[in-house]
Amino acid sequence: MDNSIQKPLVLGKYYYGKGDMGWAWWQYNHAELAIIGDTKLSPRRQLVSDITNEITKRDPNVVFMISTETPQVGEAYTIESIPWVEGYPDPPEFFEDRNVFIEARHFFSNSYFTLMAKVLHIPRSRLLPPISFKPHLEGPLQGYRRAIESLSDDVTYKDNLLEHLLKIDKIPWVQTMDHGKRYYIEATGSVYEQALSFITAAWSFWAMTCQMDDPQQMLLIVELPKELLRYDVDPVIEKIVIETLKILKYVSIVTTTSIILSSEMLYPAPELKFRYKLFFQTEDSDINLFHENLRNMIDPQLIQEWNNGNSKVGLWMDDITSNSDDTRIVVQVGDYRPSFWDDYE
């Protein structure tokens, strides 16, 4: 038996008897999927859990997940790549992705302390004095580090910032037994704390991919708190979240990393141009497939199945090949566990 992970994953059955529906998840032009569905009404989370379990059974080092789910029991797994990335100068001029790297490195450190100012209820302009760093020797985080250390001991939040500097050096993930490595976003905090937690996880994952010497197939699942994606969220959070997702999406383009957005909200999958989308029932979301404006775009049988209480059917869309005439319905997702299509050549 071929136990390669570079095989399509069968996610379910086509509704109209066309057989198994496979996703060539490891191929770069198929590597982005958004799964949208209510936490309770849909099988979204169970589907993601089954996918991560199936892949982890073959290779425990492939799956990484940033999640709001209840933490699973596992072993501590620490990513210490941020100090490594920040300890290097800007890449030389001939480096192909030089500007992308420089901009991402600036973005993460600047956004981190922008959110820290929000958490501490301090105007960003007052949080720290202007920073300086030497790009021919180091990354911008070193400038933030010196600025924090130079604060007077009378500054009430100095110890808090120093504590967060230590946290940045060692980002805690969890190596679960059956579902890969996970970073858990604390769902009880404010929206700023949740956003800070998300960017911390994304920063550590991005830095880790920068540190890798040998290509390794990976799957990153991102499940964001719904509050960070609502239309009325603070524009500061919206901008940071979207830019962070763009950086992670770029990682999936230039490395052997695939990405799944698992969410109750459709936004921002279309804006990020995710090729594949799998829709299940939603509630309190930014999309309602029952809405009359969408009915002419959706097979009536899908709506009928949902009305009959069958939550395991969903709408699979491929932005490259799908149109209103050949949209396919995936049925019994959840009854048929995802599995590798090992006969695929």
mmCIF file of N, CA and C in Angstrom, residues 170-282:
data_model
loop_
_atom_site.group_PDB
_atom_site.id
_atom_site.type_symbol
_atom_site.label_atom_id
_atom_site.label_comp_id
_atom_site.label_asym_id
_atom_site.label_seq_id
_atom_site.Cartn_x
_atom_site.Cartn_y
_atom_site.Cartn_z
ATOM 1 N N LYS A 170 9.427 32.317 22.697
ATOM 2 C CA LYS A 170 9.036 30.907 22.768
ATOM 3 C C LYS A 170 7.514 30.820 22.684
ATOM 4 N N ILE A 171 7.019 30.504 21.497
ATOM 5 C CA ILE A 171 5.579 30.477 21.276
ATOM 6 C C ILE A 171 5.060 29.061 21.560
ATOM 7 N N PRO A 172 4.116 28.928 22.505
ATOM 8 C CA PRO A 172 3.641 27.599 22.899
ATOM 9 C C PRO A 172 2.572 27.046 21.964
ATOM 10 N N TRP A 173 2.865 25.910 21.353
ATOM 11 C CA TRP A 173 1.903 25.113 20.624
ATOM 12 C C TRP A 173 1.721 23.807 21.406
ATOM 13 N N VAL A 174 0.816 22.979 20.956
ATOM 14 C CA VAL A 174 0.594 21.677 21.583
ATOM 15 C C VAL A 174 0.704 20.594 20.517
ATOM 16 N N GLN A 175 1.543 19.609 20.754
ATOM 17 C CA GLN A 175 1.620 18.440 19.868
ATOM 18 C C GLN A 175 0.571 17.434 20.333
ATOM 19 N N THR A 176 -0.551 17.386 19.638
ATOM 20 C CA THR A 176 -1.599 16.455 20.023
ATOM 21 C C THR A 176 -1.244 15.050 19.541
ATOM 22 N N MET A 177 -1.930 14.091 20.075
ATOM 23 C CA MET A 177 -1.619 12.705 19.727
ATOM 24 C C MET A 177 -2.059 12.371 18.308
ATOM 25 N N ASP A 178 -3.227 12.870 17.899
ATOM 26 C CA ASP A 178 -3.816 12.411 16.640
ATOM 27 C C ASP A 178 -4.153 13.518 15.647
ATOM 28 N N HIS A 179 -3.872 14.783 15.977
ATOM 29 C CA HIS A 179 -4.320 15.873 15.115
ATOM 30 C C HIS A 179 -3.248 16.929 14.885
ATOM 31 N N GLY A 180 -1.999 16.557 14.935
ATOM 32 C CA GLY A 180 -0.938 17.496 14.628
ATOM 33 C C GLY A 180 -0.678 18.497 15.737
ATOM 34 N N LYS A 181 -0.081 19.614 15.355
ATOM 35 C CA LYS A 181 0.303 20.652 16.307
ATOM 36 C C LYS A 181 -0.749 21.756 16.307
ATOM 37 N N ARG A 182 -1.081 22.245 17.493
ATOM 38 C CA ARG A 182 -2.149 23.227 17.602
ATOM 39 C C ARG A 182 -1.724 24.415 18.470
ATOM 40 N N TYR A 183 -2.200 25.558 18.038
ATOM 41 C CA TYR A 183 -2.098 26.768 18.849
ATOM 42 C C TYR A 183 -3.520 27.184 19.158
ATOM 43 N N TYR A 184 -3.827 27.366 20.444
ATOM 44 C CA TYR A 184 -5.191 27.670 20.851
ATOM 45 C C TYR A 184 -5.341 29.162 21.169
ATOM 46 N N ILE A 185 -6.278 29.793 20.463
ATOM 47 C CA ILE A 185 -6.612 31.182 20.734
ATOM 48 C C ILE A 185 -7.549 31.227 21.935
ATOM 49 N N GLU A 186 -7.186 31.984 22.931
ATOM 50 C CA GLU A 186 -8.020 32.095 24.128
ATOM 51 C C GLU A 186 -9.283 32.872 23.776
ATOM 52 N N ALA A 187 -10.413 32.164 23.782
ATOM 53 C CA ALA A 187 -11.670 32.759 23.309
ATOM 54 C C ALA A 187 -12.339 33.659 24.332
ATOM 55 N N THR A 188 -11.850 33.662 25.559
ATOM 56 C CA THR A 188 -12.507 34.453 26.597
ATOM 57 C C THR A 188 -11.975 35.879 26.674
ATOM 58 N N GLY A 189 -10.912 36.184 25.985
ATOM 59 C CA GLY A 189 -10.344 37.525 26.050
ATOM 60 C C GLY A 189 -11.097 38.510 25.172
ATOM 61 N N SER A 190 -10.678 39.767 25.225
ATOM 62 C CA SER A 190 -11.265 40.804 24.388
ATOM 63 C C SER A 190 -10.902 40.533 22.929
ATOM 64 N N VAL A 191 -11.546 41.254 22.009
ATOM 65 C CA VAL A 191 -11.229 41.059 20.597
ATOM 66 C C VAL A 191 -9.768 41.431 20.316
ATOM 67 N N TYR A 192 -9.245 42.375 21.061
ATOM 68 C CA TYR A 192 -7.839 42.753 20.862
ATOM 69 C C TYR A 192 -6.907 41.652 21.360
ATOM 70 N N GLU A 193 -7.257 41.033 22.460
ATOM 71 C CA GLU A 193 -6.449 39.926 22.970
ATOM 72 C C GLU A 193 -6.523 38.730 22.038
ATOM 73 N N GLN A 194 -7.699 38.473 21.474
ATOM 74 C CA GLN A 194 -7.830 37.374 20.527
ATOM 75 C C GLN A 194 -7.027 37.650 19.259
ATOM 76 N N ALA A 195 -7.080 38.887 18.784
ATOM 77 C CA ALA A 195 -6.301 39.259 17.601
ATOM 78 C C ALA A 195 -4.806 39.146 17.879
ATOM 79 N N LEU A 196 -4.405 39.547 19.079
ATOM 80 C CA LEU A 196 -2.994 39.443 19.467
ATOM 81 C C LEU A 196 -2.562 37.984 19.507
ATOM 82 N N SER A 197 -3.422 37.121 20.024
ATOM 83 C CA SER A 197 -3.117 35.702 20.083
ATOM 84 C C SER A 197 -2.983 35.123 18.676
ATOM 85 N N PHE A 198 -3.875 35.518 17.783
ATOM 86 C CA PHE A 198 -3.821 35.024 16.410
ATOM 87 C C PHE A 198 -2.545 35.453 15.705
ATOM 88 N N ILE A 199 -2.205 36.735 15.814
ATOM 89 C CA ILE A 199 -1.012 37.201 15.108
ATOM 90 C C ILE A 199 0.247 36.564 15.685
ATOM 91 N N THR A 200 0.233 36.265 16.979
ATOM 92 C CA THR A 200 1.373 35.582 17.598
ATOM 93 C C THR A 200 1.573 34.209 16.976
ATOM 94 N N ALA A 201 0.473 33.463 16.833
ATOM 95 C CA ALA A 201 0.555 32.138 16.232
ATOM 96 C C ALA A 201 1.024 32.216 14.786
ATOM 97 N N ALA A 202 0.427 33.137 14.020
ATOM 98 C CA ALA A 202 0.791 33.275 12.611
ATOM 99 C C ALA A 202 2.247 33.699 12.452
ATOM 100 N N TRP A 203 2.686 34.597 13.293
ATOM 101 C CA TRP A 203 4.081 35.068 13.262
ATOM 102 C C TRP A 203 5.030 33.896 13.502
ATOM 103 N N SER A 204 4.717 33.077 14.486
ATOM 104 C CA SER A 204 5.597 31.948 14.800
ATOM 105 C C SER A 204 5.623 30.948 13.647
ATOM 106 N N PHE A 205 4.462 30.694 13.029
ATOM 107 C CA PHE A 205 4.428 29.743 11.914
ATOM 108 C C PHE A 205 5.205 30.296 10.728
ATOM 109 N N TRP A 206 4.985 31.564 10.402
ATOM 110 C CA TRP A 206 5.721 32.183 9.293
ATOM 111 C C TRP A 206 7.223 32.124 9.537
ATOM 112 N N ALA A 207 7.639 32.466 10.751
ATOM 113 C CA ALA A 207 9.073 32.447 11.077
ATOM 114 C C ALA A 207 9.631 31.035 10.963
ATOM 115 N N MET A 208 8.852 30.050 11.377
ATOM 116 C CA MET A 208 9.299 28.655 11.287
ATOM 117 C C MET A 208 9.540 28.246 9.840
ATOM 118 N N THR A 209 8.646 28.683 8.921
ATOM 119 C CA THR A 209 8.848 28.338 7.512
ATOM 120 C C THR A 209 10.084 29.028 6.953
ATOM 121 N N CYS A 210 10.407 30.205 7.480
ATOM 122 C CA CYS A 210 11.626 30.891 7.049
ATOM 123 C C CYS A 210 12.876 30.132 7.489
ATOM 124 N N GLN A 211 12.767 29.448 8.617
ATOM 125 C CA GLN A 211 13.919 28.771 9.200
ATOM 126 C C GLN A 211 14.173 27.397 8.585
ATOM 127 N N MET A 212 13.180 26.834 7.929
ATOM 128 C CA MET A 212 13.310 25.480 7.397
ATOM 129 C C MET A 212 14.287 25.425 6.229
ATOM 130 N N ASP A 213 15.166 24.444 6.272
ATOM 131 C CA ASP A 213 16.118 24.239 5.181
ATOM 132 C C ASP A 213 15.576 23.283 4.121
ATOM 133 N N ASP A 214 14.897 22.238 4.565
ATOM 134 C CA ASP A 214 14.406 21.215 3.649
ATOM 135 C C ASP A 214 12.899 21.366 3.448
ATOM 136 N N PRO A 215 12.442 21.268 2.205
ATOM 137 C CA PRO A 215 10.998 21.358 1.953
ATOM 138 C C PRO A 215 10.245 20.246 2.685
ATOM 139 N N GLN A 216 9.148 20.596 3.281
ATOM 140 C CA GLN A 216 8.307 19.621 3.968
ATOM 141 C C GLN A 216 6.854 19.948 3.683
ATOM 142 N N GLN A 217 6.087 18.946 3.241
ATOM 143 C CA GLN A 217 4.674 19.167 3.005
ATOM 144 C C GLN A 217 3.978 19.464 4.329
ATOM 145 N N MET A 218 3.206 20.561 4.381
ATOM 146 C CA MET A 218 2.491 20.936 5.595
ATOM 147 C C MET A 218 1.073 21.362 5.239
ATOM 148 N N LEU A 219 0.193 21.229 6.210
ATOM 149 C CA LEU A 219 -1.173 21.740 6.098
ATOM 150 C C LEU A 219 -1.425 22.638 7.291
ATOM 151 N N LEU A 220 -1.777 23.887 7.022
ATOM 152 C CA LEU A 220 -2.106 24.837 8.070
ATOM 153 C C LEU A 220 -3.607 25.089 8.043
ATOM 154 N N ILE A 221 -4.266 24.863 9.180
ATOM 155 C CA ILE A 221 -5.689 25.177 9.315
ATOM 156 C C ILE A 221 -5.819 26.398 10.205
ATOM 157 N N VAL A 222 -6.566 27.377 9.748
ATOM 158 C CA VAL A 222 -6.791 28.606 10.516
ATOM 159 C C VAL A 222 -8.276 28.716 10.829
ATOM 160 N N GLU A 223 -8.614 28.730 12.107
ATOM 161 C CA GLU A 223 -9.982 28.956 12.543
ATOM 162 C C GLU A 223 -9.993 30.188 13.434
ATOM 163 N N LEU A 224 -10.533 31.267 12.903
ATOM 164 C CA LEU A 224 -10.518 32.538 13.622
ATOM 165 C C LEU A 224 -11.782 32.718 14.457
ATOM 166 N N PRO A 225 -11.674 33.425 15.572
ATOM 167 C CA PRO A 225 -12.888 33.812 16.297
ATOM 168 C C PRO A 225 -13.794 34.628 15.396
ATOM 169 N N LYS A 226 -15.077 34.330 15.420
ATOM 170 C CA LYS A 226 -16.029 35.024 14.558
ATOM 171 C C LYS A 226 -16.025 36.528 14.812
ATOM 172 N N GLU A 227 -15.759 36.930 16.043
ATOM 173 C CA GLU A 227 -15.786 38.349 16.401
ATOM 174 C C GLU A 227 -14.733 39.150 15.625
ATOM 175 N N LEU A 228 -13.668 38.499 15.183
ATOM 176 C CA LEU A 228 -12.618 39.212 14.456
ATOM 177 C C LEU A 228 -12.989 39.455 12.997
ATOM 178 N N LEU A 229 -14.066 38.825 12.535
ATOM 179 C CA LEU A 229 -14.437 38.903 11.131
ATOM 180 C C LEU A 229 -15.747 39.643 10.893
ATOM 181 N N ARG A 230 -16.368 40.130 11.952
ATOM 182 C CA ARG A 230 -17.630 40.839 11.782
ATOM 183 C C ARG A 230 -17.401 42.184 11.104
ATOM 184 N N TYR A 231 -18.438 42.663 10.419
ATOM 185 C CA TYR A 231 -18.308 43.889 9.628
ATOM 186 C C TYR A 231 -18.034 45.109 10.494
ATOM 187 N N ASP A 232 -18.442 45.055 11.782
ATOM 188 C CA ASP A 232 -18.283 46.225 12.638
ATOM 189 C C ASP A 232 -17.060 46.135 13.552
ATOM 190 N N VAL A 233 -16.153 45.214 13.269
ATOM 191 C CA VAL A 233 -14.965 45.101 14.091
ATOM 192 C C VAL A 233 -14.087 46.344 13.904
ATOM 193 N N ASP A 234 -13.281 46.643 14.907
ATOM 194 C CA ASP A 234 -12.352 47.770 14.824
ATOM 195 C C ASP A 234 -11.518 47.641 13.538
ATOM 196 N N PRO A 235 -11.475 48.703 12.710
ATOM 197 C CA PRO A 235 -10.691 48.637 11.468
ATOM 198 C C PRO A 235 -9.234 48.258 11.694
ATOM 199 N N VAL A 236 -8.691 48.587 12.855
ATOM 200 C CA VAL A 236 -7.313 48.197 13.161
ATOM 201 C C VAL A 236 -7.196 46.672 13.169
ATOM 202 N N ILE A 237 -8.153 46.003 13.810
ATOM 203 C CA ILE A 237 -8.147 44.542 13.844
ATOM 204 C C ILE A 237 -8.362 43.977 12.444
ATOM 205 N N GLU A 238 -9.331 44.523 11.730
ATOM 206 C CA GLU A 238 -9.625 44.008 10.390
ATOM 207 C C GLU A 238 -8.385 44.067 9.498
ATOM 208 N N LYS A 239 -7.711 45.200 9.520
ATOM 209 C CA LYS A 239 -6.528 45.368 8.673
ATOM 210 C C LYS A 239 -5.440 44.372 9.043
ATOM 211 N N ILE A 240 -5.206 44.190 10.341
ATOM 212 C CA ILE A 240 -4.148 43.282 10.794
ATOM 213 C C ILE A 240 -4.500 41.840 10.465
ATOM 214 N N VAL A 241 -5.749 41.446 10.699
ATOM 215 C CA VAL A 241 -6.165 40.070 10.422
ATOM 216 C C VAL A 241 -6.034 39.750 8.936
ATOM 217 N N ILE A 242 -6.516 40.645 8.088
ATOM 218 C CA ILE A 242 -6.465 40.389 6.644
ATOM 219 C C ILE A 242 -5.027 40.336 6.156
ATOM 220 N N GLU A 243 -4.198 41.247 6.610
ATOM 221 C CA GLU A 243 -2.796 41.245 6.169
ATOM 222 C C GLU A 243 -2.089 39.979 6.655
ATOM 223 N N THR A 244 -2.407 39.543 7.863
ATOM 224 C CA THR A 244 -1.806 38.307 8.374
ATOM 225 C C THR A 244 -2.203 37.124 7.507
ATOM 226 N N LEU A 245 -3.472 37.045 7.148
ATOM 227 C CA LEU A 245 -3.926 35.951 6.291
ATOM 228 C C LEU A 245 -3.278 36.027 4.909
ATOM 229 N N LYS A 246 -3.046 37.224 4.400
ATOM 230 C CA LYS A 246 -2.363 37.365 3.109
ATOM 231 C C LYS A 246 -0.943 36.810 3.185
ATOM 232 N N ILE A 247 -0.273 37.060 4.310
ATOM 233 C CA ILE A 247 1.082 36.538 4.475
ATOM 234 C C ILE A 247 1.061 35.013 4.531
ATOM 235 N N LEU A 248 0.102 34.456 5.272
ATOM 236 C CA LEU A 248 -0.011 32.998 5.344
ATOM 237 C C LEU A 248 -0.362 32.413 3.981
ATOM 238 N N LYS A 249 -1.207 33.093 3.233
ATOM 239 C CA LYS A 249 -1.551 32.635 1.888
ATOM 240 C C LYS A 249 -0.320 32.659 0.988
ATOM 241 N N TYR A 250 0.500 33.676 1.140
ATOM 242 C CA TYR A 250 1.733 33.743 0.343
ATOM 243 C C TYR A 250 2.663 32.585 0.688
ATOM 244 N N VAL A 251 2.689 32.211 1.961
ATOM 245 C CA VAL A 251 3.482 31.043 2.365
ATOM 246 C C VAL A 251 3.018 29.815 1.604
ATOM 247 N N SER A 252 1.701 29.682 1.423
ATOM 248 C CA SER A 252 1.173 28.515 0.719
ATOM 249 C C SER A 252 1.521 28.542 -0.765
ATOM 250 N N ILE A 253 1.835 29.719 -1.291
ATOM 251 C CA ILE A 253 2.198 29.830 -2.702
ATOM 252 C C ILE A 253 3.665 29.482 -2.939
ATOM 253 N N VAL A 254 4.531 29.892 -2.031
ATOM 254 C CA VAL A 254 5.972 29.757 -2.264
ATOM 255 C C VAL A 254 6.596 28.581 -1.528
ATOM 256 N N THR A 255 5.827 27.889 -0.685
ATOM 257 C CA THR A 255 6.356 26.707 -0.005
ATOM 258 C C THR A 255 5.377 25.551 -0.214
ATOM 259 N N THR A 256 5.750 24.385 0.272
ATOM 260 C CA THR A 256 4.876 23.215 0.174
ATOM 261 C C THR A 256 3.916 23.195 1.361
ATOM 262 N N THR A 257 3.180 24.283 1.495
ATOM 263 C CA THR A 257 2.194 24.428 2.574
ATOM 264 C C THR A 257 0.818 24.663 1.971
ATOM 265 N N SER A 258 -0.146 23.853 2.373
ATOM 266 C CA SER A 258 -1.541 24.059 1.989
ATOM 267 C C SER A 258 -2.263 24.708 3.162
ATOM 268 N N ILE A 259 -3.387 25.366 2.869
ATOM 269 C CA ILE A 259 -4.066 26.113 3.924
ATOM 270 C C ILE A 259 -5.577 25.919 3.834
ATOM 271 N N ILE A 260 -6.194 25.697 4.984
ATOM 272 C CA ILE A 260 -7.646 25.624 5.106
ATOM 273 C C ILE A 260 -8.107 26.736 6.031
ATOM 274 N N LEU A 261 -9.067 27.532 5.564
ATOM 275 C CA LEU A 261 -9.765 28.464 6.444
ATOM 276 C C LEU A 261 -11.040 27.770 6.910
ATOM 277 N N SER A 262 -11.158 27.563 8.203
ATOM 278 C CA SER A 262 -12.349 26.945 8.778
ATOM 279 C C SER A 262 -13.083 28.020 9.557
ATOM 280 N N SER A 263 -14.304 28.351 9.138
ATOM 281 C CA SER A 263 -14.928 29.547 9.688
ATOM 282 C C SER A 263 -16.444 29.489 9.616
ATOM 283 N N GLU A 264 -17.082 30.239 10.488
ATOM 284 C CA GLU A 264 -18.525 30.454 10.390
ATOM 285 C C GLU A 264 -18.847 31.577 9.417
ATOM 286 N N MET A 265 -17.832 32.308 8.988
ATOM 287 C CA MET A 265 -18.014 33.471 8.122
ATOM 288 C C MET A 265 -17.396 33.211 6.753
ATOM 289 N N LEU A 266 -18.049 33.730 5.716
ATOM 290 C CA LEU A 266 -17.467 33.649 4.373
ATOM 291 C C LEU A 266 -16.291 34.610 4.233
ATOM 292 N N TYR A 267 -16.446 35.823 4.751
ATOM 293 C CA TYR A 267 -15.348 36.799 4.713
ATOM 294 C C TYR A 267 -14.178 36.272 5.545
ATOM 295 N N PRO A 268 -12.951 36.341 5.024
ATOM 296 C CA PRO A 268 -12.506 37.016 3.815
ATOM 297 C C PRO A 268 -12.082 36.057 2.695
ATOM 298 N N ALA A 269 -12.648 34.859 2.631
ATOM 299 C CA ALA A 269 -12.218 33.890 1.623
ATOM 300 C C ALA A 269 -12.298 34.432 0.190
ATOM 301 N N PRO A 270 -13.397 35.098 -0.209
ATOM 302 C CA PRO A 270 -13.427 35.632 -1.583
ATOM 303 C C PRO A 270 -12.387 36.729 -1.811
ATOM 304 N N GLU A 271 -12.234 37.598 -0.814
ATOM 305 C CA GLU A 271 -11.257 38.685 -0.948
ATOM 306 C C GLU A 271 -9.835 38.145 -1.086
ATOM 307 N N LEU A 272 -9.567 37.026 -0.437
ATOM 308 C CA LEU A 272 -8.241 36.419 -0.516
ATOM 309 C C LEU A 272 -8.102 35.482 -1.707
ATOM 310 N N LYS A 273 -9.202 35.347 -2.478
ATOM 311 C CA LYS A 273 -9.214 34.537 -3.699
ATOM 312 C C LYS A 273 -8.867 33.068 -3.424
ATOM 313 N N PHE A 274 -9.489 32.518 -2.377
ATOM 314 C CA PHE A 274 -9.359 31.085 -2.148
ATOM 315 C C PHE A 274 -10.104 30.353 -3.258
ATOM 316 N N ARG A 275 -9.425 29.446 -3.909
ATOM 317 C CA ARG A 275 -10.024 28.776 -5.069
ATOM 318 C C ARG A 275 -11.228 27.923 -4.680
ATOM 319 N N TYR A 276 -11.083 27.095 -3.649
ATOM 320 C CA TYR A 276 -12.137 26.160 -3.271
ATOM 321 C C TYR A 276 -12.885 26.651 -2.038
ATOM 322 N N LYS A 277 -14.206 26.426 -2.075
ATOM 323 C CA LYS A 277 -15.043 26.748 -0.920
ATOM 324 C C LYS A 277 -16.051 25.628 -0.736
ATOM 325 N N LEU A 278 -16.245 25.227 0.504
ATOM 326 C CA LEU A 278 -17.231 24.204 0.846
ATOM 327 C C LEU A 278 -18.193 24.822 1.849
ATOM 328 N N PHE A 279 -19.452 24.998 1.423
ATOM 329 C CA PHE A 279 -20.459 25.666 2.245
ATOM 330 C C PHE A 279 -21.374 24.653 2.926
ATOM 331 N N PHE A 280 -21.560 24.836 4.224
ATOM 332 C CA PHE A 280 -22.586 24.115 4.958
ATOM 333 C C PHE A 280 -23.565 25.143 5.517
ATOM 334 N N GLN A 281 -24.531 24.678 6.291
ATOM 335 C CA GLN A 281 -25.483 25.598 6.890
ATOM 336 C C GLN A 281 -24.776 26.576 7.825
ATOM 337 N N THR A 282 -25.271 27.792 7.840
ATOM 338 C CA THR A 282 -24.709 28.809 8.733
ATOM 339 C C THR A 282 -25.831 29.469 9.529
#
